[in-house]
């Protein structure tokens, strides 16, 4: 029998706005296990972990770590006891170097200041030991998401953590980076570290975790061993019904091209060519998936089409008009919507309320006004309808978006973009951080749009999503389109992988169709 390392007992948490995020939750973890925490968006997972880490207060309950009761006056005590947390949204300072981020805030608790050289040495040493190699001198703003996560892990390990809390670490990773992370986690487990792993992806939990605790509407539904449990069992416990992440859709009926991309080239601010002579057509009634290993231009493609990059050359024709270089406002007015990859910086204004975020882009439209003024009745009715339809878990439309759970923020963005009724929808990682139930719903919405004759460009790092949802698939590698499959059913995951890795390339790739 392994030792119990953590016991959280009857934790209840009510936020100042009255939301009861945890109700009598009991949660125990044994030393040396990888323990998953699963549950729908807003179920209370992040809250429970913030309480454990001492950065959120709680109203009732007790916490024992390593046999000792934690008093919990801030995170200093948790860190000192050996608890570390990597948050759902990274907390690094972009302008600082890797090693500076790692020792940030560490100096006072360790007596004498750590000098740069020692810190750099320690970063290298830990990097070797746990297979977390990062250049300590690189600036955080210049490194990839996968590397940033390694920095977060190193930061936690440098502080001597034996229990690591990882809040949705894989949501932002590519399949390859995820595999790498899993190897690191197994290495940590071998060294007797304990890991709490939050994820919405059942497949990952089945692959890497020993146990899973399921939360639902602030309560714990219990803990089960992963061995002998099926994915169906878990999803039933999470949402109370079977979720089938399979998309039954009618055969596609492609219409006229709605978006034509011609000779698109883009060089990013580091001087790297991210788009190299990209050509394709997106048709009405078509869901075009874009597959690729992260960083191979898919994100640049989506952002360039939507006017979020500067200096691209070529043409992006929306119903015949070149939109390249136009402002986001003008692009929106032409009936194009965008679900951004990074919802925190591009997606929502976190100080704003739910309703402000939901209808921010429409306040100029006559339907929102009565006379020259904004009609509060119309705004209220529309916001409430969207909150209901997209199942956004919030207390009211007036709640600030910054207080929603990660997945619910994403639903606000998706609801806003869908309700604008776009002719062309650019969905850049639309279901990242979204629970299985909501994922199913968003897929259904995307298919509905396609059946209504709209054109959808779907960029996703989740190959399963690309394969399930797309009618046609483009593959990008190093900024180039290397393959086009008009019928997505004719390609397998393995074959896509070969193109994504640059091991295979279609000759004479024309304009896509
Ligand atoms: N700072 C806050 N103030 C008020 N309410 C909050 C705050 N943070 C979270 N909540 C609410 O508490 C509930 C639980 O949120 P939490 O972030 O713990 O969910 P989660 O299970 O982590 O969800 P997700 O999978 O979307 O990340 C939600 O209803 C959320 O709106
Ligand atoms: Mg969360």
Coordinates of C-alpha atoms and ligand atoms in Angstrom, one line a residue:
X1 CA 0.0 0.0 0.0
X2 CA 1.3 3.4 -0.9
X3 CA 1.3 6.3 1.5
X4 CA -1.4 8.8 1.5
X5 CA 0.2 12.1 0.7
X6 CA -2.8 14.4 0.4
X7 CA -6.1 14.4 2.0
X8 CA -8.6 17.3 1.3
X9 CA -11.6 16.9 3.6
X10 CA -15.1 18.3 3.1
X11 CA -13.9 21.4 1.2
X12 CA -16.5 24.0 0.5
X13 CA -15.8 27.2 -1.4
X14 CA -18.2 30.0 -2.1
X15 CA -16.8 32.9 -4.2
X16 CA -17.6 36.4 -3.1
X17 CA -20.2 36.6 -5.9
X18 CA -22.1 33.7 -4.4
X19 CA -21.0 30.9 -6.7
X20 CA -20.5 27.7 -4.8
X21 CA -17.6 26.2 -6.7
X22 CA -16.8 23.3 -4.3
X23 CA -19.4 21.6 -2.2
X24 CA -18.1 19.2 0.5
X25 CA -15.4 17.9 -1.7
X26 CA -13.1 15.2 -0.3
X27 CA -10.1 14.2 -2.3
X28 CA -7.2 11.9 -1.4
X29 CA -4.0 11.2 -3.3
X30 CA -1.4 8.6 -2.7
X31 CA 2.3 9.2 -3.0
X32 CA 3.9 8.4 -6.3
X33 CA 0.7 8.2 -8.4
X34 CA -0.6 10.2 -11.3
X35 CA -4.1 11.2 -10.4
X36 CA -6.4 12.7 -12.9
X37 CA -9.1 15.3 -12.0
X38 CA -11.8 15.4 -14.6
X39 CA -15.2 17.1 -15.0
X40 CA -17.2 19.5 -17.1
X41 CA -16.2 23.2 -17.6
X42 CA -17.0 24.9 -14.4
X43 CA -17.2 21.8 -12.3
X44 CA -14.7 23.3 -9.8
X45 CA -11.4 21.5 -10.7
X46 CA -9.2 24.6 -10.9
X47 CA -10.8 26.1 -7.8
X48 CA -10.0 23.0 -5.7
X49 CA -6.4 23.0 -6.9
X50 CA -6.0 26.7 -6.2
X51 CA -7.2 26.1 -2.7
X52 CA -4.7 23.3 -2.3
X53 CA -2.0 25.6 -3.6
X54 CA -3.1 28.3 -1.1
X55 CA -4.0 31.0 -3.6
X56 CA -7.7 30.7 -3.1
X57 CA -9.4 30.7 0.3
X58 CA -12.0 28.2 1.4
X59 CA -15.0 28.4 3.7
X60 CA -15.0 24.9 5.2
X61 CA -12.9 21.8 5.3
X62 CA -9.4 20.7 6.1
X63 CA -6.2 19.9 4.2
X64 CA -3.5 17.4 5.3
X65 CA -0.3 17.1 3.3
X66 CA 2.2 14.5 4.3
X67 CA 0.4 14.0 7.5
X68 CA 0.5 17.7 8.5
X69 CA -2.4 20.0 8.6
X70 CA -2.0 23.0 6.3
X71 CA -3.1 26.3 7.7
X72 CA -3.0 27.9 4.3
X73 CA -2.1 31.5 4.6
X74 CA -1.1 32.0 1.0
X75 CA 1.0 29.8 -1.4
X76 CA 4.3 30.3 0.6
X77 CA 3.2 27.5 3.0
X78 CA 2.1 25.2 0.2
X79 CA 5.4 25.7 -1.6
X80 CA 7.4 25.1 1.5
X81 CA 5.6 21.9 2.2
X82 CA 6.4 20.7 -1.3
X83 CA 3.4 21.5 -3.4
X84 CA 3.8 23.1 -6.8
X85 CA 1.3 24.2 -9.5
X86 CA 1.4 24.9 -13.2
X87 CA -1.7 26.9 -14.0
X88 CA -4.2 26.6 -16.8
X89 CA -3.0 29.9 -18.1
X90 CA 0.8 30.3 -17.9
X91 CA 2.1 32.9 -15.6
X92 CA 5.6 33.6 -17.1
X93 CA 7.0 37.1 -17.6
X94 CA 7.5 37.2 -21.4
X95 CA 10.2 39.9 -21.4
X96 CA 12.5 38.0 -18.9
X97 CA 14.9 35.2 -19.6
X98 CA 14.1 31.6 -18.8
X99 CA 16.3 31.4 -15.7
X100 CA 15.0 34.7 -14.5
X101 CA 11.5 33.5 -14.6
X102 CA 12.5 30.3 -12.8
X103 CA 14.0 32.1 -9.8
X104 CA 11.5 35.0 -9.8
X105 CA 10.0 35.3 -6.3
X106 CA 12.3 32.6 -5.0
X107 CA 15.1 34.7 -3.5
X108 CA 13.6 35.8 -0.2
X109 CA 12.6 32.3 1.0
X110 CA 16.0 30.8 0.5
X111 CA 18.2 33.1 2.5
X112 CA 21.0 34.5 0.4
X113 CA 20.1 35.6 -3.1
X114 CA 20.7 33.0 -5.7
X115 CA 23.2 34.4 -8.2
X116 CA 22.6 34.1 -11.9
X117 CA 25.3 31.6 -12.4
X118 CA 24.0 29.2 -9.8
X119 CA 20.5 29.5 -11.1
X120 CA 21.6 28.8 -14.7
X121 CA 23.5 25.8 -13.5
X122 CA 20.6 24.4 -11.6
X123 CA 18.2 24.9 -14.6
X124 CA 20.6 22.9 -16.7
X125 CA 21.0 20.2 -14.1
X126 CA 17.3 19.7 -13.5
X127 CA 16.7 19.9 -17.3
X128 CA 19.1 17.0 -17.8
X129 CA 17.6 15.0 -14.9
X130 CA 14.0 15.3 -16.0
X131 CA 14.4 15.6 -19.7
X132 CA 13.3 19.2 -19.6
X133 CA 16.0 20.9 -21.6
X134 CA 15.5 24.6 -22.2
X135 CA 18.1 27.2 -22.9
X136 CA 18.2 29.2 -19.6
X137 CA 19.2 32.4 -21.4
X138 CA 16.5 32.4 -24.0
X139 CA 13.8 35.1 -23.6
X140 CA 10.4 33.6 -22.8
X141 CA 8.7 35.6 -25.5
X142 CA 10.9 33.9 -28.1
X143 CA 10.2 30.3 -27.2
X144 CA 7.3 27.9 -28.1
X145 CA 4.4 27.0 -26.0
X146 CA 5.9 23.5 -25.4
X147 CA 9.1 25.0 -24.1
X148 CA 7.2 27.5 -21.9
X149 CA 5.6 24.6 -20.2
X150 CA 8.9 23.0 -19.5
X151 CA 9.9 26.3 -17.9
X152 CA 6.8 26.2 -15.7
X153 CA 7.7 22.6 -14.7
X154 CA 11.3 23.5 -13.9
X155 CA 10.1 26.4 -11.9
X156 CA 8.0 24.1 -9.7
X157 CA 10.8 21.5 -9.4
X158 CA 13.3 24.2 -8.4
X159 CA 11.2 25.0 -5.5
X160 CA 11.4 21.5 -4.3
X161 CA 7.8 20.3 -5.2
X162 CA 7.0 16.7 -4.5
X163 CA 3.4 17.1 -5.5
X164 CA 2.8 18.7 -8.8
X165 CA -0.5 20.1 -9.9
X166 CA -0.9 20.4 -13.6
X167 CA -4.0 22.2 -14.7
X168 CA -4.8 21.2 -18.3
X169 CA -1.1 21.0 -19.3
X170 CA -1.9 19.3 -22.6
X171 CA -4.6 21.7 -23.8
X172 CA -2.0 23.8 -25.5
X173 CA 0.4 21.0 -26.7
X174 CA 0.7 19.2 -30.0
X175 CA 0.3 15.4 -30.0
X176 CA 4.1 15.1 -30.1
X177 CA 4.7 17.5 -27.3
X178 CA 2.0 15.7 -25.3
X179 CA 3.9 12.4 -25.7
X180 CA 7.1 14.1 -24.6
X181 CA 5.3 15.5 -21.5
X182 CA 4.0 12.1 -20.6
X183 CA 7.5 10.7 -20.7
X184 CA 8.6 13.4 -18.3
X185 CA 5.7 12.7 -16.0
X186 CA 6.6 9.0 -15.9
X187 CA 10.2 10.0 -15.1
X188 CA 8.9 12.2 -12.3
X189 CA 6.7 9.4 -11.0
X190 CA 9.7 7.1 -11.0
X191 CA 11.5 9.6 -8.8
X192 CA 8.6 9.4 -6.4
X193 CA 6.9 12.6 -7.3
X194 CA 3.1 12.7 -7.1
X195 CA 1.1 14.3 -9.9
X196 CA -2.4 15.7 -10.1
X197 CA -3.3 15.9 -13.8
X198 CA -6.3 17.9 -15.0
X199 CA -7.5 17.1 -18.5
X200 CA -10.6 16.9 -20.7
X201 CA -9.1 14.3 -22.9
X202 CA -10.2 10.8 -21.7
X203 CA -7.7 9.1 -23.9
X204 CA -4.8 10.9 -22.2
X205 CA -6.1 10.1 -18.8
X206 CA -6.4 6.4 -19.7
X207 CA -2.9 6.4 -21.1
X208 CA -1.0 8.1 -18.3
X209 CA -3.0 8.1 -15.0
X210 CA -3.4 5.6 -12.2
X211 CA -6.6 6.9 -10.8
X212 CA -9.2 9.5 -11.7
X213 CA -11.4 11.6 -9.5
X214 CA -14.5 13.0 -11.2
X215 CA -16.1 16.3 -10.3
X216 CA -19.5 17.4 -11.3
X217 CA -21.2 20.8 -10.4
X218 CA -18.8 21.4 -7.5
X219 CA -19.1 18.0 -6.0
X220 CA -16.8 14.9 -6.2
X221 CA -18.4 11.9 -7.9
X222 CA -15.7 9.7 -6.4
X223 CA -12.4 8.2 -7.4
X224 CA -11.9 5.1 -9.6
X225 CA -8.8 3.2 -10.7
X226 CA -8.1 3.7 -14.4
X227 CA -7.4 0.0 -14.9
X228 CA -10.5 -1.9 -15.7
X229 CA -12.5 1.3 -16.4
X230 CA -13.6 2.3 -19.9
X231 CA -13.8 5.8 -21.5
X232 CA -17.6 5.4 -21.5
X233 CA -17.6 4.9 -17.8
X234 CA -15.7 8.1 -17.3
X235 CA -17.8 10.2 -19.6
X236 CA -21.0 8.9 -18.0
X237 CA -19.8 9.9 -14.6
X238 CA -18.8 13.3 -15.9
X239 CA -21.8 14.4 -17.8
X240 CA -24.4 11.8 -16.8
X241 CA -24.8 10.4 -20.3
X242 CA -22.9 8.8 -23.0
X243 CA -21.0 11.2 -25.1
X244 CA -20.1 10.0 -28.5
X245 CA -17.4 12.0 -30.0
X246 CA -18.3 10.9 -33.5
X247 CA -19.8 13.2 -36.0
X248 CA -22.7 11.9 -38.0
X249 CA -23.0 14.3 -40.8
X250 CA -24.7 14.3 -44.2
X251 CA -22.4 14.0 -47.2
X252 CA -21.0 17.4 -48.0
X253 CA -22.4 19.5 -50.9
X254 CA -19.8 21.9 -52.0
X255 CA -20.9 25.1 -53.6
X256 CA -19.1 28.0 -55.1
X257 CA -15.7 29.1 -53.6
X258 CA -16.2 31.6 -50.9
X259 CA -12.6 32.2 -50.0
X260 CA -9.7 32.0 -52.4
X261 CA -6.2 32.2 -51.1
X262 CA -3.6 33.0 -53.8
X263 CA 0.2 33.0 -53.5
X264 CA 0.0 33.9 -49.9
X265 CA 3.4 34.6 -48.3
X266 CA 4.1 35.7 -44.8
X267 CA 7.4 36.3 -42.9
X268 CA 7.0 36.7 -39.2
X269 CA 8.8 39.2 -36.9
X270 CA 11.7 36.9 -36.4
X271 CA 12.3 36.8 -40.1
X272 CA 11.0 33.3 -40.6
X273 CA 8.9 32.5 -43.6
X274 CA 5.7 31.1 -42.1
X275 CA 3.6 31.0 -45.2
X276 CA 5.2 30.0 -48.5
X277 CA 3.1 30.5 -51.6
X278 CA -0.1 29.1 -50.2
X279 CA -3.0 28.5 -52.6
X280 CA -6.4 27.0 -52.0
X281 CA -10.1 27.5 -52.3
X282 CA -12.6 27.2 -49.5
X283 CA -16.1 26.5 -50.8
X284 CA -19.6 27.0 -49.5
X285 CA -20.8 23.9 -47.6
X286 CA -17.2 22.8 -46.9
X287 CA -15.4 22.2 -43.7
X288 CA -11.7 22.4 -44.5
X289 CA -9.5 21.1 -41.8
X290 CA -5.9 22.3 -41.7
X291 CA -3.6 19.7 -40.1
X292 CA 0.0 20.3 -39.1
X293 CA 2.5 20.0 -36.3
X294 CA 2.2 23.2 -34.3
X295 CA 4.4 26.1 -35.6
X296 CA 4.2 25.0 -39.3
X297 CA 2.1 27.9 -40.4
X298 CA -1.4 26.9 -39.6
X299 CA -1.9 29.6 -37.0
X300 CA -0.3 32.2 -39.2
X301 CA -2.6 31.2 -42.0
X302 CA -5.7 31.7 -39.8
X303 CA -4.4 34.9 -38.4
X304 CA -3.3 36.3 -41.8
X305 CA -6.7 35.7 -43.3
X306 CA -8.4 37.5 -40.5
X307 CA -6.1 40.5 -40.6
X308 CA -4.1 39.8 -37.5
X309 CA -0.7 39.8 -39.1
X310 CA 1.1 42.5 -41.0
X311 CA 3.1 42.4 -44.2
X312 CA 1.8 39.3 -45.9
X313 CA 1.7 39.3 -49.7
X314 CA -0.6 37.7 -52.2
X315 CA -4.3 37.7 -52.2
X316 CA -7.1 36.5 -49.9
X317 CA -10.3 36.9 -51.9
X318 CA -13.6 36.8 -50.0
X319 CA -16.4 36.7 -52.5
X320 CA -14.1 38.3 -55.0
X321 CA -12.8 41.1 -52.8
X322 CA -9.2 41.1 -51.6
X323 CA -9.2 41.4 -47.8
X324 CA -5.5 41.1 -47.3
X325 CA -4.3 44.2 -45.3
X326 CA -7.8 45.2 -44.4
X327 CA -8.8 45.9 -40.8
X328 CA -10.5 43.3 -38.6
X329 CA -13.6 45.5 -38.6
X330 CA -13.7 45.6 -42.4
X331 CA -13.1 41.8 -42.5
X332 CA -15.9 41.2 -40.0
X333 CA -18.3 43.4 -42.0
X334 CA -17.7 41.2 -45.0
X335 CA -19.2 38.3 -43.0
X336 CA -16.1 36.6 -41.7
X337 CA -15.9 35.4 -38.1
X338 CA -12.9 34.2 -36.1
X339 CA -12.5 31.9 -33.1
X340 CA -9.0 32.7 -31.9
X341 CA -6.4 30.3 -30.6
X342 CA -5.5 32.4 -27.6
X343 CA -8.8 33.4 -26.0
X344 CA -7.2 35.3 -23.1
X345 CA -5.4 37.9 -25.1
X346 CA -7.5 37.9 -28.3
X347 CA -10.8 36.4 -27.4
X348 CA -12.3 38.1 -24.4
X349 CA -12.0 41.3 -22.5
X350 CA -11.8 39.8 -19.0
X351 CA -12.9 42.9 -17.2
X352 CA -16.0 43.1 -19.3
X353 CA -19.2 41.3 -18.4
X354 CA -20.5 38.2 -20.1
X355 CA -23.1 40.2 -22.1
X356 CA -20.6 42.9 -23.2
X357 CA -18.3 40.1 -24.5
X358 CA -21.1 38.3 -26.2
X359 CA -22.4 41.3 -28.2
X360 CA -19.3 43.5 -28.3
X361 CA -19.1 43.3 -32.1
X362 CA -22.7 44.2 -32.7
X363 CA -23.4 47.3 -30.7
X364 CA -23.3 49.3 -33.9
X365 CA -26.0 47.3 -35.6
X366 CA -29.5 48.6 -35.9
X367 CA -31.0 45.4 -34.4
X368 CA -29.4 46.2 -31.1
X369 CA -30.7 49.7 -30.9
X370 CA -34.0 51.5 -30.2
X371 CA -33.7 54.8 -31.9
X372 CA -30.1 56.1 -31.5
X373 CA -29.6 54.3 -28.2
X374 CA -28.6 50.8 -27.3
X375 CA -31.6 48.8 -26.3
X376 CA -31.0 47.1 -23.0
X377 CA -34.0 44.9 -23.5
X378 CA -32.7 43.5 -26.8
X379 CA -29.2 43.1 -25.4
X380 CA -30.5 41.3 -22.4
X381 CA -32.7 39.0 -24.4
X382 CA -30.0 38.1 -26.9
X383 CA -27.3 37.5 -24.2
X384 CA -29.6 35.3 -22.2
X385 CA -30.5 33.3 -25.3
X386 CA -26.8 32.7 -26.1
X387 CA -26.0 31.8 -22.5
X388 CA -28.7 29.2 -22.6
X389 CA -28.0 27.9 -26.0
X390 CA -24.2 27.5 -25.4
X391 CA -24.7 26.4 -21.9
X392 CA -22.3 29.1 -20.5
X393 CA -22.1 28.5 -16.8
X394 CA -22.3 31.9 -15.2
X395 CA -24.2 33.5 -12.5
X396 CA -25.8 36.1 -14.7
X397 CA -25.0 38.0 -17.9
X398 CA -23.5 40.8 -15.7
X399 CA -20.8 38.6 -14.2
X400 CA -17.3 39.5 -15.4
X401 CA -15.8 37.1 -17.9
X402 CA -12.5 36.9 -16.0
X403 CA -14.3 35.0 -13.3
X404 CA -15.6 32.2 -15.5
X405 CA -13.9 28.9 -15.7
X406 CA -11.5 28.5 -18.7
X407 CA -13.8 26.4 -20.7
X408 CA -16.7 28.8 -20.1
X409 CA -14.7 31.7 -21.4
X410 CA -14.1 29.7 -24.6
X411 CA -17.8 29.2 -24.9
X412 CA -18.4 32.9 -24.7
X413 CA -16.1 33.5 -27.6
X414 CA -17.6 30.7 -29.6
X415 CA -21.2 31.9 -28.9
X416 CA -20.3 35.4 -30.0
X417 CA -18.6 34.3 -33.2
X418 CA -21.4 31.8 -34.2
X419 CA -24.2 34.2 -33.5
X420 CA -22.8 36.8 -35.9
X421 CA -24.0 34.3 -38.5
X422 CA -20.9 34.5 -40.6
X423 CA -20.6 33.4 -44.2
X424 CA -17.0 32.3 -43.6
X425 CA -15.9 31.0 -40.2
X426 CA -12.3 30.6 -39.3
X427 CA -12.1 28.3 -36.3
X428 CA -8.6 28.2 -34.8
X429 CA -8.5 25.5 -32.1
X430 CA -12.3 25.9 -31.4
X431 CA -12.6 23.2 -28.7
X432 CA -9.3 23.7 -26.8
X433 CA -10.0 23.4 -23.1
X434 CA -13.6 22.5 -23.7
X435 CA -15.3 19.5 -21.9
X436 CA -16.6 16.5 -23.9
X437 CA -20.2 17.6 -23.7
X438 CA -19.5 21.1 -24.9
X439 CA -17.1 19.7 -27.5
X440 CA -19.9 17.6 -29.0
X441 CA -22.2 20.7 -29.1
X442 CA -19.6 22.9 -30.9
X443 CA -19.0 20.2 -33.5
X444 CA -22.7 20.0 -34.1
X445 CA -22.9 23.7 -34.5
X446 CA -20.1 23.7 -37.0
X447 CA -21.8 21.0 -39.0
X448 CA -25.0 23.0 -38.9
X449 CA -23.2 26.0 -40.4
X450 CA -21.8 23.9 -43.1
X451 CA -25.2 22.4 -43.9
X452 CA -26.5 26.0 -44.2
X453 CA -24.0 26.6 -47.0
X454 CA -21.3 28.4 -45.0
X455 CA -17.6 27.9 -45.4
X456 CA -15.5 26.8 -42.5
X457 CA -11.7 26.7 -42.1
X458 CA -10.8 24.6 -39.1
X459 CA -7.3 24.8 -37.7
X460 CA -6.8 22.2 -35.0
X461 CA -3.8 20.5 -33.3
X462 CA -6.2 17.7 -32.4
X463 CA -5.9 15.2 -35.3
X464 CA -9.0 13.4 -34.1
X465 CA -11.0 16.6 -34.4
X466 CA -9.6 17.3 -37.9
X467 CA -10.5 13.8 -39.1
X468 CA -14.0 13.6 -37.5
X469 CA -15.1 17.0 -38.5
X470 CA -13.5 17.9 -41.9
X471 CA -15.0 17.3 -45.3
X472 CA -11.6 18.1 -46.8
X473 CA -8.1 18.3 -45.3
X474 CA -5.1 20.5 -46.1
X475 CA -1.8 19.6 -44.5
X476 CA 0.9 22.2 -43.8
X477 CA 4.6 21.6 -43.2
X478 CA 7.1 24.4 -42.8
X479 CA 4.7 27.0 -44.2
X480 CA 3.9 25.0 -47.3
X481 CA 0.7 23.2 -48.2
X482 CA 2.1 19.6 -48.7
X483 CA -1.2 17.8 -49.3
X484 CA -4.8 18.2 -50.1
X485 CA -7.5 15.6 -49.6
X486 CA -10.8 16.6 -51.1
X487 CA -12.5 13.7 -49.4
X488 CA -11.3 13.6 -45.8
X489 CA -12.5 10.0 -45.5
X490 CA -9.9 8.8 -47.9
X491 CA -7.0 9.6 -45.5
X492 CA -5.9 7.9 -42.3
X493 CA -4.2 9.4 -39.2
X494 CA -1.0 7.6 -40.0
X495 CA -0.9 9.0 -43.5
X496 CA -1.6 12.5 -42.3
X497 CA 1.3 12.1 -39.9
X498 CA 3.7 11.4 -42.8
X499 CA 2.8 14.6 -44.5
X500 CA 2.8 16.6 -41.3
X501 CA 6.3 15.5 -40.5
X502 CA 7.5 16.3 -44.1
X503 CA 8.2 12.6 -45.0
X504 CA 5.8 12.8 -47.9
X505 CA 4.6 15.5 -50.2
X506 CA 2.0 15.6 -53.0
X507 CA 3.4 16.8 -56.3
X508 CA 1.7 19.5 -58.4
X509 CA -0.6 20.7 -55.7
X510 CA -2.9 23.1 -57.6
X511 CA -5.4 25.5 -56.2
X512 CA -6.8 22.9 -53.9
X513 CA -9.7 21.9 -56.1
Ligands
LIG1 N1 -12.6 34.3 -9.3 C1 -13.8 33.8 -9.4 N2 -14.9 34.5 -8.9 C2 -16.1 34.0 -9.0 N3 -16.5 32.8 -9.5 C3 -15.5 32.1 -10.0 C4 -14.1 32.5 -10.0 N4 -13.3 31.6 -10.5 C5 -14.2 30.6 -10.9 N5 -15.4 30.9 -10.6 C6 -16.6 30.0 -10.8 O1 -16.5 28.8 -10.0 C7 -16.9 27.7 -10.8 C8 -15.8 26.7 -10.9 O2 -14.8 27.2 -11.7 P1 -13.4 26.4 -12.0 O3 -12.6 27.4 -12.7 O4 -13.0 25.8 -10.7 O5 -13.9 25.3 -13.0 P2 -13.1 24.2 -13.8 O6 -13.7 22.8 -13.4 O7 -11.7 24.4 -13.6 O8 -13.6 24.4 -15.3 P3 -12.7 24.4 -16.7 O9 -12.7 23.0 -17.2 O10 -13.6 25.2 -17.6 O11 -11.4 25.0 -16.5 C9 -17.4 28.2 -12.1 O12 -18.8 28.4 -12.0 C10 -16.8 29.6 -12.2 O13 -17.6 30.5 -12.9
LIG2 MG1 -10.1 25.0 -14.9

